[in-house]
Amino acid sequence: MLTVLFFLSSGLFLGWSLGANDAANIFGTAVSTKMIKFRTAAIICSIFVIIGAVVSGAGASHTLGKLGEVNELAGAFIVALAAALTVLWMTKAGLPVSTSQAIVGAIIGWNFFSGTATSISSLSKIVGTWVFSPILSALFAFLLFHLIKKLIESSNIHLLRLDSYTRIGLLIVGAFGSYSLGANNIGNVMGVFINASPFQDISVAGIFTFTSVQQLFLLGGIAIGIGVISYSKKVMQTVGSGIFKLSPVTALVVVLASSLTLFLFASQSLHDFLTSNHLPAFPLVPVSSSQAVVGSVMGISIAKGGRNLNFKKLGQISLGWVVTPIASAILTYIALFFMQNVFLQNVYH
Amino acid sequence: MPKIFSSKSKQLETEIDSYLDRVNTAGLLFLEGIKAYIEGKTEYFEKKYIEISDIESEADEKRREIKQKLYTYMLIPESRGDVLGLLENIDDIVDICEKVLEQFSIETPEIPEFLKSDFLKLAELSSKSVEELVKGTQVFFRQVNMVSNYVNKVHFYEHEADDVEEQLKRKVFASAEIEKFSHKVHMRYFTEKIAAVSDVAESVCERLSVYAIKRRI
């Protein structure tokens, strides 16, 4: 059990850093503008991230699994560790980094090391989604911004009442965003451990089965939750007041638009519904919540007439699509080499 | 857990409305008081002066309550400073209105017949500017896009008041009817005091229009 926990620790660390960084995308503005207390935000965020991870995390993880089935626990440990270190490094460099891109790079690094062929169709599906997700967020934000603006202007609502509705809205949308984040991003944290999962399925009173994957995701969800509670306050204060200066109402639009994007790329039931009705379904792929947020902010800028469009940020996102996976892949390759030849562990079979 | 504030915010909405009603009343009492003074209805004037003093202390009290509630319930964190600044500046108008009537009551200036209509006109314009400012502020809370209409009206009345003020002063100093220089200076003093109401209304209005731009999403 100790060995298992040791090897899982890199995934849990990745989960922790995801929680610390990405909770700010959902509750950052609400907390930094004092619309919601940090405590409230952290509790809601942690609970809904865990629910999202356990209930709806399988879809996006499955896609990662198809990219490369990391089949040894020690290998999975290195993959998650390399991804976590890449995220840490990129965060320090001030880039809107994504655990999704780091983990994909790391998996490809493992594929190279183990001589496994990388599924080009999975990879192109994933990369295509990365490019598409900020655009989709921008579109959602653009539409929602106009809708909410019209709604506020036509309702003649009092400033104070608007304020209290916005608070409630930020809580509800924040809960939805946290759920979507858990569902979409748990694959990044725990996906690589699925094939090497040490857990057994548990049948709860014969009513439902708590699968080994769900147990793994619960653990990852808790790690994310701890990240949120222990470290995200600082990130929220910088994100909320630093890069994007948003009013509470625009923050509501940004979070809703980004959450919808994450949700669409994570919801198995929506996927099944669309495919069963012969409609084009969204691929279930882990995307970056930070980049979805940047997309939403751009959408609002465009809705406001294109002022303050931050092209530098757009450039950084595109850079992230390339640099993060490559850096992570190289790091994984090197780390796997050491794990195999210095620590004499099997990293693949 | 943030409480569902709707009852508190509703209560505060009512308080802000009733505060603004008092400011409006102060503007009307100011006009009524000056009218009564000019028409020589001394008793009625004194009554208006007492009324405006009461309104002034009520408005102060209300403003303090609003301030306290905004901070203790952590309401509108984004625009709290703006709202309080606005309410405090509006309060200056009530103070000036009261002060002017007080000066009339203490100094009992002797207004010559040929200046009466000008003084009345000036007081009307000042009172009008207060009325439009109050409407603009009410609209600021509910229909922020409409604020500029009222801002324009305040500017208009202030400009008119400036014109009347200048004419009045010229008349005073050109007139042979007012013999003593001290009397002329006294008239100028009251002209400026009455016109000051519209000046303050205008400067509050400037703030209001900036806050309105900030509030647009």
Coordinates of C-alpha atoms in Angstrom, one line a residue, chain A residues 20-303:
Chain A
A20 CA -4.3 25.6 -6.5
N21 CA -4.2 27.1 -10.0
D22 CA -7.5 26.4 -11.6
A23 CA -9.9 27.2 -8.8
A24 CA -8.9 30.8 -9.4
N25 CA -10.3 30.6 -13.0
I26 CA -13.7 29.8 -11.5
F27 CA -13.8 31.8 -8.3
G28 CA -10.9 34.3 -8.8
T29 CA -12.9 37.4 -9.6
A30 CA -15.7 36.6 -7.2
V31 CA -13.3 36.3 -4.4
S32 CA -10.9 39.2 -5.3
T33 CA -13.8 41.6 -5.7
K34 CA -15.2 40.4 -2.3
M35 CA -18.5 39.2 -3.8
I36 CA -17.9 35.8 -2.3
K37 CA -15.8 34.9 0.7
F38 CA -12.8 32.7 0.0
R39 CA -14.0 30.1 2.5
T40 CA -17.3 29.7 0.8
A41 CA -15.7 29.6 -2.6
A42 CA -13.1 27.0 -1.5
I43 CA -15.7 24.7 0.1
I44 CA -18.1 24.8 -2.9
C45 CA -15.3 24.4 -5.3
S46 CA -13.8 21.4 -3.5
I47 CA -17.1 19.6 -3.2
F48 CA -18.2 20.1 -6.8
V49 CA -14.8 19.3 -8.2
I50 CA -14.9 15.9 -6.4
I51 CA -18.5 15.3 -7.6
G52 CA -17.6 16.1 -11.1
A53 CA -14.5 13.9 -11.0
V54 CA -16.3 10.9 -9.7
V55 CA -19.6 11.2 -11.6
S56 CA -18.4 12.4 -15.0
G57 CA -14.6 12.1 -15.1
A58 CA -14.4 8.9 -17.2
G59 CA -15.1 10.3 -20.7
A60 CA -12.1 12.7 -21.0
S61 CA -9.8 10.2 -19.2
H62 CA -10.7 7.6 -21.7
T63 CA -9.4 9.8 -24.6
L64 CA -6.1 10.2 -22.8
G65 CA -6.0 6.4 -22.3
K66 CA -6.3 5.9 -26.0
L67 CA -3.4 8.3 -26.6
G68 CA -1.1 6.0 -24.6
E69 CA -1.9 3.3 -22.1
V70 CA 0.7 3.8 -19.4
N71 CA 0.8 0.3 -18.0
E72 CA 3.3 0.3 -15.1
L73 CA 2.8 2.2 -11.9
A74 CA 6.4 3.5 -11.8
G75 CA 5.9 4.8 -15.4
A76 CA 2.6 6.5 -14.5
F77 CA 4.4 8.1 -11.5
I78 CA 7.0 9.6 -13.8
V79 CA 4.4 10.8 -16.4
A80 CA 2.4 12.6 -13.8
L81 CA 5.5 14.0 -12.1
A82 CA 7.0 15.3 -15.3
A83 CA 3.6 16.9 -16.1
A84 CA 3.4 18.5 -12.7
L85 CA 6.9 19.9 -12.9
T86 CA 6.2 21.3 -16.3
V87 CA 3.1 23.0 -15.0
L88 CA 5.1 24.4 -12.1
W89 CA 7.8 25.7 -14.3
M90 CA 5.4 27.3 -16.8
T91 CA 3.4 28.8 -14.0
K92 CA 6.6 30.4 -12.7
A93 CA 7.2 31.8 -16.2
G94 CA 3.8 33.4 -16.0
L95 CA 2.3 31.5 -18.9
P96 CA -1.4 30.4 -18.9
V97 CA -0.4 26.8 -18.6
S98 CA -2.6 23.8 -18.8
T99 CA -2.3 20.5 -17.0
S100 CA -4.0 19.0 -20.1
Q101 CA -1.2 20.0 -22.4
A102 CA 1.5 18.9 -19.9
I103 CA 0.0 15.4 -19.4
V104 CA -0.5 14.9 -23.1
G105 CA 3.2 15.7 -23.7
A106 CA 4.2 13.4 -20.8
I107 CA 2.2 10.5 -22.2
I108 CA 3.8 11.0 -25.6
G109 CA 7.2 11.0 -23.9
W110 CA 6.2 7.7 -22.3
N111 CA 5.1 6.4 -25.7
F112 CA 8.5 7.3 -27.2
F113 CA 10.4 5.7 -24.3
S114 CA 8.4 2.5 -24.4
G115 CA 8.3 2.3 -28.1
T116 CA 4.5 2.5 -28.2
A117 CA 3.0 4.1 -31.3
T118 CA 1.2 7.3 -30.6
S119 CA -2.3 7.3 -31.9
I120 CA -2.3 10.2 -34.4
S121 CA -6.1 10.3 -34.6
S122 CA -6.3 10.7 -30.8
L123 CA -3.6 13.3 -30.8
S124 CA -5.1 15.3 -33.6
K125 CA -8.5 15.1 -31.8
I126 CA -6.9 16.4 -28.6
V127 CA -4.9 19.2 -30.2
G128 CA -7.8 20.2 -32.4
T129 CA -9.9 20.5 -29.2
W130 CA -7.3 22.7 -27.5
V131 CA -7.4 25.2 -30.4
F132 CA -11.2 25.0 -30.5
S133 CA -11.9 25.4 -26.8
P134 CA -10.9 29.0 -26.3
I135 CA -12.7 29.9 -29.6
L136 CA -15.8 28.2 -28.3
S137 CA -15.5 30.0 -24.9
A138 CA -15.1 33.3 -26.7
L139 CA -18.3 32.6 -28.7
F140 CA -20.2 31.6 -25.6
A141 CA -18.9 34.7 -23.7
F142 CA -19.8 37.0 -26.6
L143 CA -23.4 35.7 -26.8
L144 CA -23.9 35.5 -23.0
F145 CA -22.5 39.0 -22.6
H146 CA -25.1 40.4 -25.0
L147 CA -27.9 38.4 -23.5
I148 CA -27.1 39.5 -19.9
K149 CA -26.5 43.1 -20.9
K150 CA -29.9 43.2 -22.6
L151 CA -31.5 41.5 -19.6
I152 CA -30.1 44.0 -17.1
E153 CA -30.9 47.0 -19.3
S154 CA -34.4 46.0 -19.9
S155 CA -35.2 44.9 -16.4
N156 CA -34.4 48.3 -14.7
I157 CA -33.1 46.3 -11.8
H158 CA -31.7 48.2 -8.8
L159 CA -28.0 48.3 -8.3
L160 CA -28.4 46.6 -5.0
R161 CA -30.6 43.8 -6.2
L162 CA -28.4 43.2 -9.2
D163 CA -25.6 42.8 -6.7
S164 CA -27.4 40.2 -4.7
Y165 CA -28.5 38.3 -7.8
T166 CA -24.9 38.4 -9.1
R167 CA -23.6 36.9 -5.9
I168 CA -26.1 34.0 -6.1
G169 CA -25.3 33.7 -9.8
L170 CA -21.5 33.5 -9.1
L171 CA -22.1 30.8 -6.5
I172 CA -24.3 28.7 -8.8
V173 CA -22.1 29.2 -11.8
G174 CA -19.0 28.6 -9.7
A175 CA -20.4 25.3 -8.5
F176 CA -21.2 24.3 -12.1
G177 CA -17.7 25.4 -13.2
S178 CA -16.1 23.4 -10.4
Y179 CA -18.1 20.3 -11.4
S180 CA -17.1 20.8 -15.0
L181 CA -13.5 21.3 -14.0
G182 CA -13.5 18.1 -12.0
A183 CA -15.2 16.2 -14.8
N184 CA -12.9 17.5 -17.5
N185 CA -9.6 17.7 -15.8
I186 CA -9.5 14.6 -13.4
G187 CA -8.2 12.6 -16.4
N188 CA -5.1 14.7 -16.4
V189 CA -4.5 14.0 -12.8
M190 CA -5.4 10.4 -12.4
G191 CA -5.9 9.2 -16.0
V192 CA -2.4 7.7 -16.4
F193 CA -2.9 5.5 -13.3
I194 CA -6.1 3.9 -14.6
N195 CA -4.4 0.9 -16.2
A196 CA -2.2 0.5 -13.2
S197 CA -4.9 1.2 -10.6
P198 CA -4.4 -0.7 -7.4
F199 CA -8.0 -0.5 -6.3
Q200 CA -10.8 -3.0 -6.6
D201 CA -14.4 -2.3 -7.5
I202 CA -16.6 -2.0 -4.4
S203 CA -20.3 -2.9 -4.5
V204 CA -22.3 -0.5 -2.2
A205 CA -25.2 -2.4 -0.7
G206 CA -25.8 -4.0 -4.1
I207 CA -27.3 -0.8 -5.4
F208 CA -24.3 0.6 -7.3
T209 CA -20.7 -0.2 -7.9
F210 CA -18.0 2.2 -6.8
T211 CA -15.5 1.3 -9.5
S212 CA -11.8 1.2 -9.1
V213 CA -11.5 4.2 -11.5
Q214 CA -14.0 6.2 -9.4
Q215 CA -12.1 5.5 -6.3
L216 CA -9.0 6.7 -8.1
F217 CA -10.8 9.8 -9.2
L218 CA -12.2 10.4 -5.7
L219 CA -8.6 10.4 -4.4
G220 CA -7.6 12.8 -7.2
G221 CA -10.6 15.0 -6.5
I222 CA -9.6 15.2 -2.9
A223 CA -6.1 16.2 -3.9
I224 CA -7.6 19.0 -6.1
G225 CA -9.8 20.0 -3.2
I226 CA -6.8 20.3 -0.9
G227 CA -5.0 22.4 -3.5
V228 CA -8.0 24.7 -3.6
I229 CA -8.3 25.1 0.1
S230 CA -4.6 25.3 0.9
Y231 CA -3.1 27.4 -1.9
S232 CA -5.7 28.9 -4.3
K233 CA -6.4 32.0 -2.2
K234 CA -3.1 33.6 -3.2
V235 CA -3.6 32.7 -6.9
M236 CA -7.2 34.1 -6.8
Q237 CA -5.9 37.4 -5.4
T238 CA -3.4 37.8 -8.2
V239 CA -5.6 36.4 -11.0
G240 CA -8.7 38.3 -10.0
S241 CA -7.1 41.7 -9.6
G242 CA -4.1 41.3 -11.9
I243 CA -4.4 40.0 -15.4
F244 CA -8.0 40.6 -16.1
K245 CA -9.9 43.3 -14.4
L246 CA -13.5 42.2 -14.5
S247 CA -16.6 43.5 -12.9
P248 CA -18.7 40.9 -11.0
V249 CA -21.2 40.7 -13.8
T250 CA -18.6 40.2 -16.5
A251 CA -16.9 37.7 -14.2
L252 CA -20.2 35.8 -14.1
V253 CA -20.3 35.7 -17.9
V254 CA -16.7 34.6 -18.1
V255 CA -17.1 31.8 -15.6
L256 CA -20.3 30.6 -17.2
A257 CA -18.9 30.6 -20.7
S258 CA -15.7 28.8 -19.7
S259 CA -17.6 26.2 -17.6
L260 CA -20.0 25.5 -20.5
T261 CA -16.9 24.8 -22.6
L262 CA -15.4 22.5 -20.0
F263 CA -18.7 20.8 -19.5
L264 CA -19.2 20.1 -23.3
F265 CA -15.9 18.4 -23.5
A266 CA -16.5 16.3 -20.5
S267 CA -20.1 15.3 -20.4
Q268 CA -20.6 11.6 -21.3
S269 CA -24.3 11.9 -21.1
L270 CA -24.4 14.8 -23.5
H271 CA -22.0 12.9 -25.8
D272 CA -24.3 9.9 -25.7
F273 CA -27.4 11.9 -26.3
L274 CA -25.9 13.7 -29.3
T275 CA -24.5 10.5 -30.9
S276 CA -27.7 8.6 -30.4
N277 CA -29.6 11.3 -32.2
H278 CA -27.0 11.2 -35.0
L279 CA -25.8 14.7 -34.2
P280 CA -22.1 15.7 -34.2
A281 CA -20.9 15.3 -30.6
F282 CA -18.2 17.1 -28.8
P283 CA -15.1 14.9 -28.3
L284 CA -14.5 14.2 -24.7
V285 CA -11.0 15.7 -24.2
P286 CA -9.4 17.4 -21.2
V287 CA -9.0 21.1 -22.1
S288 CA -7.4 23.9 -20.2
S289 CA -9.6 26.0 -17.9
S290 CA -7.1 28.8 -18.0
Q291 CA -7.3 29.0 -21.7
A292 CA -11.1 28.8 -21.7
V293 CA -11.1 31.8 -19.4
V294 CA -8.7 33.7 -21.6
G295 CA -11.0 32.9 -24.5
S296 CA -14.1 34.1 -22.6
V297 CA -12.3 37.4 -21.7
M298 CA -11.5 37.8 -25.4
G299 CA -15.1 37.2 -26.3
I300 CA -16.2 39.9 -23.9
S301 CA -13.6 42.3 -25.3
I302 CA -14.9 41.6 -28.8
A303 CA -18.5 42.1 -27.6

